[in-house]
């Protein structure tokens, strides 16, 4: 169930994560941890799942993440000659789609804080590995000059960032004027019966599947909890607007299990 209607974000100020900014804590799943520790903990999770990351996304989304990523690419409509940065894109799933759509004629940069994820991306396709720039970097402090890119994408990465408003501000900084921001992330289900089914799948099945498939129940437990902690669609849209990006819209995917947010650097 794809929802291709554009939901226009209400113009309201973003107040940020006030509690966390005050007490210097961040959410790590349902836990509260010192903000300085979160990035390391998240890195440990993805070190543990990097070799099976694409399979992990199949488990988390029942395989539908592939359709959602195709929807993101369709909405982006990448063109030859464009410069694109895919943040938290280690395994190259978005990069490979842009590469195929542009027939290898786009300047694609994959930036991920986790070297193991980048290694997994380089291994997936020799031609892609040679044609894409793979950079270790933090979404909160991107190692690129201002106004470097025509498009910024991030898929299933923003919820793992310690300081989301800062990462969004970095997205705006590295985009050229007129550049496009697109974010695919698990979100809040807006169909009650589907929400109940998805909650059962999330909390009862996913961690057990994580143990069977990935031999790491704790990593999958964190990923499930991080989905539940992520802001709802309108709240996240307000955060994007608060970072200075304009024309914020989103499209729900599969009844709101995920959402694609779009914005522009005006």
PDB file of C-alpha atoms in Angstrom:
ATOM      1  CA  UNK A   1       0.000   0.000   0.000  1.00  0.00           C
ATOM      2  CA  UNK A   2       1.853   3.037  -1.314  1.00  0.00           C
ATOM      3  CA  UNK A   3       0.522   6.538  -0.594  1.00  0.00           C
ATOM      4  CA  UNK A   4       1.770   8.872  -3.291  1.00  0.00           C
ATOM      5  CA  UNK A   5      -0.197  11.844  -1.996  1.00  0.00           C
ATOM      6  CA  UNK A   6       2.001  14.759  -0.985  1.00  0.00           C
ATOM      7  CA  UNK A   7       1.397  15.764   2.622  1.00  0.00           C
ATOM      8  CA  UNK A   8       2.313  19.416   3.037  1.00  0.00           C
ATOM      9  CA  UNK A   9       4.117  20.108   6.293  1.00  0.00           C
ATOM     10  CA  UNK A  10       2.459  22.618   8.586  1.00  0.00           C
ATOM     11  CA  UNK A  11       4.622  25.664   9.194  1.00  0.00           C
ATOM     12  CA  UNK A  12       5.483  25.534  12.869  1.00  0.00           C
ATOM     13  CA  UNK A  13       8.722  26.120  14.698  1.00  0.00           C
ATOM     14  CA  UNK A  14      10.891  23.202  15.726  1.00  0.00           C
ATOM     15  CA  UNK A  15      11.758  23.242  19.399  1.00  0.00           C
ATOM     16  CA  UNK A  16      14.393  20.516  19.050  1.00  0.00           C
ATOM     17  CA  UNK A  17      15.037  17.822  21.622  1.00  0.00           C
ATOM     18  CA  UNK A  18      14.836  20.130  24.614  1.00  0.00           C
ATOM     19  CA  UNK A  19      15.006  17.487  27.308  1.00  0.00           C
ATOM     20  CA  UNK A  20      18.030  15.847  25.794  1.00  0.00           C
ATOM     21  CA  UNK A  21      19.774  19.153  25.181  1.00  0.00           C
ATOM     22  CA  UNK A  22      19.215  20.070  28.833  1.00  0.00           C
ATOM     23  CA  UNK A  23      20.265  16.883  30.568  1.00  0.00           C
ATOM     24  CA  UNK A  24      22.868  15.827  27.984  1.00  0.00           C
ATOM     25  CA  UNK A  25      21.140  12.520  27.318  1.00  0.00           C
ATOM     26  CA  UNK A  26      20.109  10.881  24.058  1.00  0.00           C
ATOM     27  CA  UNK A  27      17.787   8.021  23.210  1.00  0.00           C
ATOM     28  CA  UNK A  28      19.449   4.735  22.364  1.00  0.00           C
ATOM     29  CA  UNK A  29      16.321   2.744  21.648  1.00  0.00           C
ATOM     30  CA  UNK A  30      14.247   3.020  24.814  1.00  0.00           C
ATOM     31  CA  UNK A  31      17.328   3.708  26.921  1.00  0.00           C
ATOM     32  CA  UNK A  32      18.661   7.140  27.825  1.00  0.00           C
ATOM     33  CA  UNK A  33      22.444   7.296  27.430  1.00  0.00           C
ATOM     34  CA  UNK A  34      24.982  10.147  27.564  1.00  0.00           C
ATOM     35  CA  UNK A  35      24.954  11.921  24.221  1.00  0.00           C
ATOM     36  CA  UNK A  36      28.710  11.419  23.880  1.00  0.00           C
ATOM     37  CA  UNK A  37      28.199   7.636  24.022  1.00  0.00           C
ATOM     38  CA  UNK A  38      25.393   7.207  21.515  1.00  0.00           C
ATOM     39  CA  UNK A  39      27.466   7.319  18.315  1.00  0.00           C
ATOM     40  CA  UNK A  40      29.769   4.605  19.629  1.00  0.00           C
ATOM     41  CA  UNK A  41      26.873   2.406  20.636  1.00  0.00           C
ATOM     42  CA  UNK A  42      25.226   2.831  17.249  1.00  0.00           C
ATOM     43  CA  UNK A  43      28.530   2.061  15.556  1.00  0.00           C
ATOM     44  CA  UNK A  44      28.756  -1.185  17.527  1.00  0.00           C
ATOM     45  CA  UNK A  45      25.242  -2.155  16.357  1.00  0.00           C
ATOM     46  CA  UNK A  46      26.100  -1.637  12.708  1.00  0.00           C
ATOM     47  CA  UNK A  47      29.490  -3.308  13.048  1.00  0.00           C
ATOM     48  CA  UNK A  48      27.531  -6.343  14.215  1.00  0.00           C
ATOM     49  CA  UNK A  49      24.987  -6.324  11.365  1.00  0.00           C
ATOM     50  CA  UNK A  50      27.002  -4.856   8.445  1.00  0.00           C
ATOM     51  CA  UNK A  51      27.542  -8.155   6.622  1.00  0.00           C
ATOM     52  CA  UNK A  52      23.804  -8.873   6.702  1.00  0.00           C
ATOM     53  CA  UNK A  53      22.454  -5.335   6.637  1.00  0.00           C
ATOM     54  CA  UNK A  54      20.345  -5.698   3.484  1.00  0.00           C
ATOM     55  CA  UNK A  55      18.882  -8.909   4.889  1.00  0.00           C
ATOM     56  CA  UNK A  56      18.209  -7.043   8.129  1.00  0.00           C
ATOM     57  CA  UNK A  57      16.157  -4.462   6.234  1.00  0.00           C
ATOM     58  CA  UNK A  58      14.211  -7.329   4.651  1.00  0.00           C
ATOM     59  CA  UNK A  59      13.421  -8.556   8.166  1.00  0.00           C
ATOM     60  CA  UNK A  60      12.456  -5.106   9.482  1.00  0.00           C
ATOM     61  CA  UNK A  61      10.234  -4.250   6.516  1.00  0.00           C
ATOM     62  CA  UNK A  62       9.146  -7.731   5.356  1.00  0.00           C
ATOM     63  CA  UNK A  63      11.052  -6.989   2.154  1.00  0.00           C
ATOM     64  CA  UNK A  64       9.020  -3.912   1.265  1.00  0.00           C
ATOM     65  CA  UNK A  65      11.973  -1.551   1.816  1.00  0.00           C
ATOM     66  CA  UNK A  66      12.975  -2.271  -1.782  1.00  0.00           C
ATOM     67  CA  UNK A  67       9.726  -0.751  -3.056  1.00  0.00           C
ATOM     68  CA  UNK A  68      10.095   2.230  -0.720  1.00  0.00           C
ATOM     69  CA  UNK A  69      13.620   2.897  -1.998  1.00  0.00           C
ATOM     70  CA  UNK A  70      12.357   2.713  -5.562  1.00  0.00           C
ATOM     71  CA  UNK A  71       9.700   5.284  -4.617  1.00  0.00           C
ATOM     72  CA  UNK A  72      12.405   7.565  -3.224  1.00  0.00           C
ATOM     73  CA  UNK A  73      14.379   7.294  -6.470  1.00  0.00           C
ATOM     74  CA  UNK A  74      11.254   7.918  -8.533  1.00  0.00           C
ATOM     75  CA  UNK A  75      10.514  11.081  -6.522  1.00  0.00           C
ATOM     76  CA  UNK A  76      14.132  12.238  -6.786  1.00  0.00           C
ATOM     77  CA  UNK A  77      14.217  11.559 -10.547  1.00  0.00           C
ATOM     78  CA  UNK A  78      18.022  11.588 -10.720  1.00  0.00           C
ATOM     79  CA  UNK A  79      19.620  12.915 -13.879  1.00  0.00           C
ATOM     80  CA  UNK A  80      23.009  12.419 -15.517  1.00  0.00           C
ATOM     81  CA  UNK A  81      25.587  14.931 -14.357  1.00  0.00           C
ATOM     82  CA  UNK A  82      24.056  15.548 -10.939  1.00  0.00           C
ATOM     83  CA  UNK A  83      26.170  15.497  -7.781  1.00  0.00           C
ATOM     84  CA  UNK A  84      24.533  13.424  -5.040  1.00  0.00           C
ATOM     85  CA  UNK A  85      25.490  12.555  -1.490  1.00  0.00           C
ATOM     86  CA  UNK A  86      23.881   9.534   0.136  1.00  0.00           C
ATOM     87  CA  UNK A  87      24.416   9.771   3.893  1.00  0.00           C
ATOM     88  CA  UNK A  88      24.384   6.666   6.098  1.00  0.00           C
ATOM     89  CA  UNK A  89      24.341   4.793   2.795  1.00  0.00           C
ATOM     90  CA  UNK A  90      27.123   2.339   3.531  1.00  0.00           C
ATOM     91  CA  UNK A  91      25.908  -0.728   1.671  1.00  0.00           C
ATOM     92  CA  UNK A  92      25.162   1.281  -1.466  1.00  0.00           C
ATOM     93  CA  UNK A  93      21.489   0.411  -1.836  1.00  0.00           C
ATOM     94  CA  UNK A  94      20.460   3.964  -2.793  1.00  0.00           C
ATOM     95  CA  UNK A  95      23.710   4.655  -4.649  1.00  0.00           C
ATOM     96  CA  UNK A  96      23.241   1.589  -6.844  1.00  0.00           C
ATOM     97  CA  UNK A  97      19.748   2.714  -7.839  1.00  0.00           C
ATOM     98  CA  UNK A  98      20.953   6.219  -8.723  1.00  0.00           C
ATOM     99  CA  UNK A  99      23.901   4.688 -10.609  1.00  0.00           C
ATOM    100  CA  UNK A 100      21.574   2.485 -12.649  1.00  0.00           C
ATOM    101  CA  UNK A 101      19.025   5.255 -13.279  1.00  0.00           C
ATOM    102  CA  UNK A 102      21.706   7.661 -14.531  1.00  0.00           C
ATOM    103  CA  UNK A 103      23.662   4.932 -16.369  1.00  0.00           C
ATOM    104  CA  UNK A 104      26.716   5.722 -14.289  1.00  0.00           C
ATOM    105  CA  UNK A 105      26.678   9.401 -15.277  1.00  0.00           C
ATOM    106  CA  UNK A 106      26.139  10.950 -11.828  1.00  0.00           C
ATOM    107  CA  UNK A 107      28.784  11.986  -9.291  1.00  0.00           C
ATOM    108  CA  UNK A 108      27.717   9.851  -6.326  1.00  0.00           C
ATOM    109  CA  UNK A 109      29.247  10.113  -2.869  1.00  0.00           C
ATOM    110  CA  UNK A 110      28.338   7.589  -0.172  1.00  0.00           C
ATOM    111  CA  UNK A 111      29.101   8.847   3.325  1.00  0.00           C
ATOM    112  CA  UNK A 112      28.794   6.602   6.376  1.00  0.00           C
ATOM    113  CA  UNK A 113      30.241   6.789   9.872  1.00  0.00           C
ATOM    114  CA  UNK A 114      30.727   3.037   9.889  1.00  0.00           C
ATOM    115  CA  UNK A 115      33.677   1.630   7.934  1.00  0.00           C
ATOM    116  CA  UNK A 116      32.231  -1.906   8.047  1.00  0.00           C
ATOM    117  CA  UNK A 117      29.125  -0.682   6.233  1.00  0.00           C
ATOM    118  CA  UNK A 118      31.253   1.015   3.589  1.00  0.00           C
ATOM    119  CA  UNK A 119      33.198  -2.216   3.108  1.00  0.00           C
ATOM    120  CA  UNK A 120      29.916  -4.064   2.568  1.00  0.00           C
ATOM    121  CA  UNK A 121      28.942  -1.486  -0.055  1.00  0.00           C
ATOM    122  CA  UNK A 122      32.215  -1.777  -1.926  1.00  0.00           C
ATOM    123  CA  UNK A 123      31.837  -5.549  -2.055  1.00  0.00           C
ATOM    124  CA  UNK A 124      28.353  -5.569  -3.573  1.00  0.00           C
ATOM    125  CA  UNK A 125      29.339  -4.624  -7.149  1.00  0.00           C
ATOM    126  CA  UNK A 126      32.840  -3.981  -8.554  1.00  0.00           C
ATOM    127  CA  UNK A 127      31.550  -1.488 -11.122  1.00  0.00           C
ATOM    128  CA  UNK A 128      29.607   0.434  -8.480  1.00  0.00           C
ATOM    129  CA  UNK A 129      32.576   0.316  -6.096  1.00  0.00           C
ATOM    130  CA  UNK A 130      34.803   1.884  -8.746  1.00  0.00           C
ATOM    131  CA  UNK A 131      32.277   4.503  -9.846  1.00  0.00           C
ATOM    132  CA  UNK A 132      31.203   5.814  -6.441  1.00  0.00           C
ATOM    133  CA  UNK A 133      33.180   7.798  -3.883  1.00  0.00           C
ATOM    134  CA  UNK A 134      33.037   6.039  -0.489  1.00  0.00           C
ATOM    135  CA  UNK A 135      33.750   8.349   2.434  1.00  0.00           C
ATOM    136  CA  UNK A 136      33.849   7.704   6.166  1.00  0.00           C
ATOM    137  CA  UNK A 137      32.103  10.649   7.804  1.00  0.00           C
ATOM    138  CA  UNK A 138      29.581  11.794  10.386  1.00  0.00           C
ATOM    139  CA  UNK A 139      26.167  13.126   9.316  1.00  0.00           C
ATOM    140  CA  UNK A 140      26.533  15.823  11.985  1.00  0.00           C
ATOM    141  CA  UNK A 141      29.829  17.129  10.546  1.00  0.00           C
ATOM    142  CA  UNK A 142      30.036  16.213   6.874  1.00  0.00           C
ATOM    143  CA  UNK A 143      33.533  16.445   5.344  1.00  0.00           C
ATOM    144  CA  UNK A 144      32.381  18.507   2.358  1.00  0.00           C
ATOM    145  CA  UNK A 145      32.374  22.170   1.413  1.00  0.00           C
ATOM    146  CA  UNK A 146      29.239  24.291   1.446  1.00  0.00           C
ATOM    147  CA  UNK A 147      26.942  24.002  -1.579  1.00  0.00           C
ATOM    148  CA  UNK A 148      28.588  20.849  -2.952  1.00  0.00           C
ATOM    149  CA  UNK A 149      25.596  18.735  -4.002  1.00  0.00           C
ATOM    150  CA  UNK A 150      22.465  18.832  -6.128  1.00  0.00           C
ATOM    151  CA  UNK A 151      20.785  16.194  -3.949  1.00  0.00           C
ATOM    152  CA  UNK A 152      21.120  14.715  -0.456  1.00  0.00           C
ATOM    153  CA  UNK A 153      19.540  11.359   0.364  1.00  0.00           C
ATOM    154  CA  UNK A 154      19.419   9.388   3.596  1.00  0.00           C
ATOM    155  CA  UNK A 155      17.546   6.097   4.003  1.00  0.00           C
ATOM    156  CA  UNK A 156      17.006   4.479   7.401  1.00  0.00           C
ATOM    157  CA  UNK A 157      19.856   6.493   8.874  1.00  0.00           C
ATOM    158  CA  UNK A 158      18.536   9.698  10.403  1.00  0.00           C
ATOM    159  CA  UNK A 159      16.967   8.007  13.426  1.00  0.00           C
ATOM    160  CA  UNK A 160      20.386   6.707  14.479  1.00  0.00           C
ATOM    161  CA  UNK A 161      21.930  10.184  14.585  1.00  0.00           C
ATOM    162  CA  UNK A 162      22.582  11.684  18.019  1.00  0.00           C
ATOM    163  CA  UNK A 163      21.690  15.273  17.076  1.00  0.00           C
ATOM    164  CA  UNK A 164      19.074  15.174  14.327  1.00  0.00           C
ATOM    165  CA  UNK A 165      18.648  18.977  13.994  1.00  0.00           C
ATOM    166  CA  UNK A 166      22.392  19.320  13.533  1.00  0.00           C
ATOM    167  CA  UNK A 167      22.414  16.614  10.843  1.00  0.00           C
ATOM    168  CA  UNK A 168      19.555  18.384   9.049  1.00  0.00           C
ATOM    169  CA  UNK A 169      21.457  21.674   9.201  1.00  0.00           C
ATOM    170  CA  UNK A 170      24.457  19.894   7.678  1.00  0.00           C
ATOM    171  CA  UNK A 171      22.224  18.593   4.898  1.00  0.00           C
ATOM    172  CA  UNK A 172      21.182  22.146   4.096  1.00  0.00           C
ATOM    173  CA  UNK A 173      24.772  23.387   4.261  1.00  0.00           C
ATOM    174  CA  UNK A 174      26.146  20.933   1.698  1.00  0.00           C
ATOM    175  CA  UNK A 175      23.243  21.345  -0.719  1.00  0.00           C
ATOM    176  CA  UNK A 176      23.501  23.859  -3.517  1.00  0.00           C
ATOM    177  CA  UNK A 177      20.769  26.514  -3.702  1.00  0.00           C
ATOM    178  CA  UNK A 178      17.877  24.692  -5.357  1.00  0.00           C
ATOM    179  CA  UNK A 179      19.230  21.347  -4.136  1.00  0.00           C
ATOM    180  CA  UNK A 180      16.929  18.511  -3.077  1.00  0.00           C
ATOM    181  CA  UNK A 181      16.699  16.724   0.285  1.00  0.00           C
ATOM    182  CA  UNK A 182      15.036  13.292   0.494  1.00  0.00           C
ATOM    183  CA  UNK A 183      14.803  11.105   3.588  1.00  0.00           C
ATOM    184  CA  UNK A 184      13.285   7.620   3.831  1.00  0.00           C
ATOM    185  CA  UNK A 185      12.682   6.462   7.378  1.00  0.00           C
ATOM    186  CA  UNK A 186      10.443   4.186   9.398  1.00  0.00           C
ATOM    187  CA  UNK A 187       7.605   6.281  10.757  1.00  0.00           C
ATOM    188  CA  UNK A 188       4.254   6.199  12.554  1.00  0.00           C
ATOM    189  CA  UNK A 189       1.554   3.919  11.146  1.00  0.00           C
ATOM    190  CA  UNK A 190      -1.689   5.791  10.465  1.00  0.00           C
ATOM    191  CA  UNK A 191      -3.966   2.748  10.038  1.00  0.00           C
ATOM    192  CA  UNK A 192      -5.009   1.370  13.484  1.00  0.00           C
ATOM    193  CA  UNK A 193      -5.307  -2.306  12.574  1.00  0.00           C
ATOM    194  CA  UNK A 194      -2.042  -2.148  10.621  1.00  0.00           C
ATOM    195  CA  UNK A 195      -0.392  -0.457  13.597  1.00  0.00           C
ATOM    196  CA  UNK A 196      -1.412  -3.353  15.855  1.00  0.00           C
ATOM    197  CA  UNK A 197      -0.091  -5.927  13.408  1.00  0.00           C
ATOM    198  CA  UNK A 198       3.133  -4.009  12.906  1.00  0.00           C
ATOM    199  CA  UNK A 199       3.649  -3.618  16.661  1.00  0.00           C
ATOM    200  CA  UNK A 200       3.317  -7.399  17.052  1.00  0.00           C
ATOM    201  CA  UNK A 201       5.753  -7.933  14.196  1.00  0.00           C
ATOM    202  CA  UNK A 202       8.179  -5.385  15.657  1.00  0.00           C
ATOM    203  CA  UNK A 203       8.320  -6.415  19.285  1.00  0.00           C
ATOM    204  CA  UNK A 204       7.529 -10.124  19.137  1.00  0.00           C
ATOM    205  CA  UNK A 205       8.959 -11.329  15.842  1.00  0.00           C
ATOM    206  CA  UNK A 206      11.793  -9.002  14.811  1.00  0.00           C
ATOM    207  CA  UNK A 207      14.130  -9.558  17.781  1.00  0.00           C
ATOM    208  CA  UNK A 208      13.683 -13.312  17.488  1.00  0.00           C
ATOM    209  CA  UNK A 209      14.277 -13.156  13.747  1.00  0.00           C
ATOM    210  CA  UNK A 210      17.346 -11.067  14.501  1.00  0.00           C
ATOM    211  CA  UNK A 211      18.641 -13.891  16.632  1.00  0.00           C
ATOM    212  CA  UNK A 212      17.943 -16.516  13.986  1.00  0.00           C
ATOM    213  CA  UNK A 213      18.996 -14.543  10.905  1.00  0.00           C
ATOM    214  CA  UNK A 214      21.665 -12.205  12.221  1.00  0.00           C
ATOM    215  CA  UNK A 215      22.779 -13.981  15.392  1.00  0.00           C
ATOM    216  CA  UNK A 216      22.299 -10.698  17.241  1.00  0.00           C
ATOM    217  CA  UNK A 217      19.045 -10.207  19.111  1.00  0.00           C
ATOM    218  CA  UNK A 218      20.255  -7.091  20.949  1.00  0.00           C
ATOM    219  CA  UNK A 219      21.059  -5.224  17.727  1.00  0.00           C
ATOM    220  CA  UNK A 220      17.614  -5.905  16.310  1.00  0.00           C
ATOM    221  CA  UNK A 221      15.994  -4.948  19.616  1.00  0.00           C
ATOM    222  CA  UNK A 222      17.707  -1.561  19.422  1.00  0.00           C
ATOM    223  CA  UNK A 223      16.604  -1.073  15.814  1.00  0.00           C
ATOM    224  CA  UNK A 224      12.978  -1.855  16.699  1.00  0.00           C
ATOM    225  CA  UNK A 225      13.058   0.515  19.657  1.00  0.00           C
ATOM    226  CA  UNK A 226      14.733   3.269  17.619  1.00  0.00           C
ATOM    227  CA  UNK A 227      11.853   3.110  15.144  1.00  0.00           C
ATOM    228  CA  UNK A 228       9.338   3.682  17.938  1.00  0.00           C
ATOM    229  CA  UNK A 229      11.349   6.611  19.308  1.00  0.00           C
ATOM    230  CA  UNK A 230      11.531   8.427  15.978  1.00  0.00           C
ATOM    231  CA  UNK A 231       9.249  11.475  15.558  1.00  0.00           C
ATOM    232  CA  UNK A 232       5.951  11.196  13.715  1.00  0.00           C
ATOM    233  CA  UNK A 233       5.722  12.472  10.159  1.00  0.00           C
ATOM    234  CA  UNK A 234       4.528  16.018  10.895  1.00  0.00           C
ATOM    235  CA  UNK A 235       6.970  16.443  13.775  1.00  0.00           C
ATOM    236  CA  UNK A 236       9.901  15.379  11.639  1.00  0.00           C
ATOM    237  CA  UNK A 237       8.697  17.653   8.834  1.00  0.00           C
ATOM    238  CA  UNK A 238       8.779  20.551  11.310  1.00  0.00           C
ATOM    239  CA  UNK A 239      12.357  19.644  12.231  1.00  0.00           C
ATOM    240  CA  UNK A 240      13.317  19.745   8.540  1.00  0.00           C
ATOM    241  CA  UNK A 241      11.707  23.173   8.169  1.00  0.00           C
ATOM    242  CA  UNK A 242      13.448  24.283  11.355  1.00  0.00           C
ATOM    243  CA  UNK A 243      16.802  23.492   9.716  1.00  0.00           C
ATOM    244  CA  UNK A 244      16.041  26.058   7.017  1.00  0.00           C
ATOM    245  CA  UNK A 245      14.868  23.760   4.232  1.00  0.00           C
ATOM    246  CA  UNK A 246      11.740  24.759   2.331  1.00  0.00           C
ATOM    247  CA  UNK A 247       8.755  23.228   0.539  1.00  0.00           C
ATOM    248  CA  UNK A 248       8.677  20.325   2.997  1.00  0.00           C
ATOM    249  CA  UNK A 249       6.387  17.461   1.991  1.00  0.00           C
ATOM    250  CA  UNK A 250       6.139  13.787   2.797  1.00  0.00           C
ATOM    251  CA  UNK A 251       4.604  10.669   1.329  1.00  0.00           C
ATOM    252  CA  UNK A 252       3.586   7.774   3.531  1.00  0.00           C
ATOM    253  CA  UNK A 253       4.636   4.313   2.461  1.00  0.00           C
ATOM    254  CA  UNK A 254       2.596   1.209   3.343  1.00  0.00           C
ATOM    255  CA  UNK A 255       0.181   3.016   5.607  1.00  0.00           C
ATOM    256  CA  UNK A 256       2.871   5.040   7.364  1.00  0.00           C
ATOM    257  CA  UNK A 257       5.194   2.168   8.285  1.00  0.00           C
ATOM    258  CA  UNK A 258       7.702   4.368   6.515  1.00  0.00           C
ATOM    259  CA  UNK A 259       7.624   7.867   5.063  1.00  0.00           C
ATOM    260  CA  UNK A 260       9.648   9.760   2.485  1.00  0.00           C
ATOM    261  CA  UNK A 261      10.231  13.419   3.347  1.00  0.00           C
ATOM    262  CA  UNK A 262      11.188  15.860   0.614  1.00  0.00           C
ATOM    263  CA  UNK A 263      12.499  19.414   0.912  1.00  0.00           C
ATOM    264  CA  UNK A 264      14.578  21.936  -0.993  1.00  0.00           C
ATOM    265  CA  UNK A 265      17.333  24.364  -0.203  1.00  0.00           C
ATOM    266  CA  UNK A 266      15.705  27.590  -1.297  1.00  0.00           C
TER     267      UNK A 266
END
